[in-house]
Amino acid sequence: MIYVGIDVAKDKHDCHIISSNGEILCDNFQFQNSLDGFNSLMDLLTQTVGENLINVKVGLESTGHYSTNLVNYLKRQNLPVFALNPLSVNRFRKSLTLRATKTDKSDARYIAEKMITEDSSSYLDISYHIQSLKSLTRYRYRLIKIVQPLKNRFRRILHLVFPEFEKIFNVSLLSSYELLEKFPGPSSICGARRSSLEKHLKNISHGRLVRKLDSLIDAAKHSIGSNLDGDIFELKHICSQIIFLSKELEDIESKLKEIMSLINSPITSIPGIGVTMGATILAEIGDINNFDYPEKLQAFAGLAPQIYESGKFKATITPMDKKGSVYLRNALYQVTKSAYVTSNFMRSYVDRKRAQDKHFYTAVSHGMKKMVRIIFAVLKKNSNFVEPII
């Protein structure tokens, strides 16, 4: 068997080729992250191994998007590609040397050598829909991380410019941002025509907010808010950003619904799991058949407890080993909190943990593990969840 270790980077990759008996066939080969570079790698493999590449295994670290195009190329060449955990490779390197030496060349060698010593998980083909869900849900996650700080800044600046506004309108609604984008502050509202205010309120709320027009005008006349141009300018632009990103999120969620309707997964039958969170969980899990039992799925989500034993000592209180998918772990936390409110079964389970003198969030973490077991069973059986009678 021939093992090819590749250390992936942004612009170029390093390659090391070794046989199963330890013979070095190529000490170091550097190629560009381009089609010409990929073709030069295939030429090297052909020259080194021959035309028949059936005994070749290619390994690289799971380091995000930098390896995606290379993996897709190698798969089109019918080469088996294996994913190695970067943490595992790092520990393997440290086990072989006491020197604090790390180079791309040496990393490629360690990847190839590690493939000889243990089996690694191969890159499995993921369906087109699941790949789309993964891209969309992770994009949504990143957008939310941008929107939330903006909303915090909005509340701060609104308190300076127009503190009375929150007593009249729900500032979590998109209509509030749309109103303040056009009329940012008491002076803008007082200087506007009543007909213009009424027309804008009607457009942004389908007529529901028109009844609050008199309260808005009265609050603007007697406001104690700042009239500084800088504060008003900031409020207007923050509202514009939030409106834009909120509409982006709406488009993403609409696309997620479209794909989820095609997949028709039973995961949304589980209490607490709607279309968006169901899409996130499916995207991160991929193929449920990659996991033999629920504990593997828990570990993948970063919910496995740490274990520490030494001699006669055995730690009884250890934190979770959060080395799994942060996207999956976040989704599980959200759906477990939702299920705690909507499902008698989940509420009963979490409350039993709380009755054992566990902190609420510790009890919720147990609920997350329970949720993983439920998801595992539903996806494995491909059947709807039936909530047990309490």
PDB file of N, CA and C in Angstrom, residues 17 29 31 35-51 53 73-74 77 79:
ATOM      1  N   ILE A  17       5.188  10.989   0.185  1.00  0.00           N
ATOM      2  CA  ILE A  17       4.719   9.666  -0.232  1.00  0.00           C
ATOM      3  C   ILE A  17       5.605   8.606   0.408  1.00  0.00           C
ATOM      4  N   PHE A  29       7.068  17.156  -1.997  1.00  0.00           N
ATOM      5  CA  PHE A  29       6.650  17.703  -3.287  1.00  0.00           C
ATOM      6  C   PHE A  29       5.635  18.811  -3.015  1.00  0.00           C
ATOM      7  N   PHE A  31       3.003  21.627  -4.469  1.00  0.00           N
ATOM      8  CA  PHE A  31       2.230  21.975  -5.661  1.00  0.00           C
ATOM      9  C   PHE A  31       1.210  23.048  -5.319  1.00  0.00           C
ATOM     10  N   LEU A  35      -5.606  24.044 -10.743  1.00  0.00           N
ATOM     11  CA  LEU A  35      -5.776  22.858 -11.586  1.00  0.00           C
ATOM     12  C   LEU A  35      -4.432  22.346 -12.076  1.00  0.00           C
ATOM     13  N   ASP A  36      -3.546  23.240 -12.467  1.00  0.00           N
ATOM     14  CA  ASP A  36      -2.207  22.821 -12.908  1.00  0.00           C
ATOM     15  C   ASP A  36      -1.465  22.124 -11.761  1.00  0.00           C
ATOM     16  N   GLY A  37      -1.622  22.663 -10.555  1.00  0.00           N
ATOM     17  CA  GLY A  37      -0.973  22.044  -9.405  1.00  0.00           C
ATOM     18  C   GLY A  37      -1.530  20.666  -9.113  1.00  0.00           C
ATOM     19  N   PHE A  38      -2.842  20.513  -9.204  1.00  0.00           N
ATOM     20  CA  PHE A  38      -3.464  19.204  -8.964  1.00  0.00           C
ATOM     21  C   PHE A  38      -3.015  18.193 -10.024  1.00  0.00           C
ATOM     22  N   ASN A  39      -2.937  18.647 -11.271  1.00  0.00           N
ATOM     23  CA  ASN A  39      -2.491  17.754 -12.345  1.00  0.00           C
ATOM     24  C   ASN A  39      -1.036  17.339 -12.142  1.00  0.00           C
ATOM     25  N   SER A  40      -0.211  18.259 -11.620  1.00  0.00           N
ATOM     26  CA  SER A  40       1.198  17.906 -11.369  1.00  0.00           C
ATOM     27  C   SER A  40       1.293  16.848 -10.268  1.00  0.00           C
ATOM     28  N   LEU A  41       0.376  16.881  -9.298  1.00  0.00           N
ATOM     29  CA  LEU A  41       0.348  15.841  -8.262  1.00  0.00           C
ATOM     30  C   LEU A  41       0.021  14.486  -8.892  1.00  0.00           C
ATOM     31  N   MET A  42      -0.958  14.453  -9.783  1.00  0.00           N
ATOM     32  CA  MET A  42      -1.322  13.205 -10.438  1.00  0.00           C
ATOM     33  C   MET A  42      -0.171  12.689 -11.308  1.00  0.00           C
ATOM     34  N   ASP A  43       0.547  13.585 -11.964  1.00  0.00           N
ATOM     35  CA  ASP A  43       1.716  13.165 -12.759  1.00  0.00           C
ATOM     36  C   ASP A  43       2.768  12.539 -11.846  1.00  0.00           C
ATOM     37  N   LEU A  44       2.973  13.141 -10.675  1.00  0.00           N
ATOM     38  CA  LEU A  44       3.943  12.597  -9.724  1.00  0.00           C
ATOM     39  C   LEU A  44       3.535  11.204  -9.264  1.00  0.00           C
ATOM     40  N   LEU A  45       2.253  11.021  -8.940  1.00  0.00           N
ATOM     41  CA  LEU A  45       1.780   9.717  -8.484  1.00  0.00           C
ATOM     42  C   LEU A  45       1.946   8.668  -9.581  1.00  0.00           C
ATOM     43  N   THR A  46       1.656   9.058 -10.799  1.00  0.00           N
ATOM     44  CA  THR A  46       1.807   8.125 -11.927  1.00  0.00           C
ATOM     45  C   THR A  46       3.270   7.741 -12.129  1.00  0.00           C
ATOM     46  N   GLN A  47       4.165   8.706 -12.015  1.00  0.00           N
ATOM     47  CA  GLN A  47       5.589   8.430 -12.169  1.00  0.00           C
ATOM     48  C   GLN A  47       6.127   7.586 -11.023  1.00  0.00           C
ATOM     49  N   THR A  48       5.579   7.807  -9.810  1.00  0.00           N
ATOM     50  CA  THR A  48       6.096   7.118  -8.616  1.00  0.00           C
ATOM     51  C   THR A  48       5.526   5.721  -8.467  1.00  0.00           C
ATOM     52  N   VAL A  49       4.236   5.601  -8.708  1.00  0.00           N
ATOM     53  CA  VAL A  49       3.537   4.336  -8.439  1.00  0.00           C
ATOM     54  C   VAL A  49       3.240   3.563  -9.713  1.00  0.00           C
ATOM     55  N   GLY A  50       3.020   4.274 -10.789  1.00  0.00           N
ATOM     56  CA  GLY A  50       2.612   3.637 -12.030  1.00  0.00           C
ATOM     57  C   GLY A  50       1.183   4.033 -12.376  1.00  0.00           C
ATOM     58  N   GLU A  51       0.706   3.520 -13.481  1.00  0.00           N
ATOM     59  CA  GLU A  51      -0.629   3.879 -13.943  1.00  0.00           C
ATOM     60  C   GLU A  51      -1.717   3.347 -13.021  1.00  0.00           C
ATOM     61  N   LEU A  53      -3.318   2.999  -9.752  1.00  0.00           N
ATOM     62  CA  LEU A  53      -3.287   3.685  -8.457  1.00  0.00           C
ATOM     63  C   LEU A  53      -4.223   3.042  -7.437  1.00  0.00           C
ATOM     64  N   TYR A  73     -11.295  17.011  -6.467  1.00  0.00           N
ATOM     65  CA  TYR A  73     -10.461  16.641  -7.618  1.00  0.00           C
ATOM     66  C   TYR A  73      -9.969  15.196  -7.480  1.00  0.00           C
ATOM     67  N   LEU A  74      -9.462  14.854  -6.304  1.00  0.00           N
ATOM     68  CA  LEU A  74      -8.924  13.506  -6.087  1.00  0.00           C
ATOM     69  C   LEU A  74     -10.015  12.445  -6.215  1.00  0.00           C
ATOM     70  N   GLN A  77     -10.633  11.527  -9.642  1.00  0.00           N
ATOM     71  CA  GLN A  77      -9.582  10.634 -10.137  1.00  0.00           C
ATOM     72  C   GLN A  77      -9.694   9.224  -9.551  1.00  0.00           C
ATOM     73  N   LEU A  79      -9.456   8.279  -6.491  1.00  0.00           N
ATOM     74  CA  LEU A  79      -8.501   8.001  -5.421  1.00  0.00           C
ATOM     75  C   LEU A  79      -9.202   8.047  -4.069  1.00  0.00           C
TER      76      LEU A  79
END
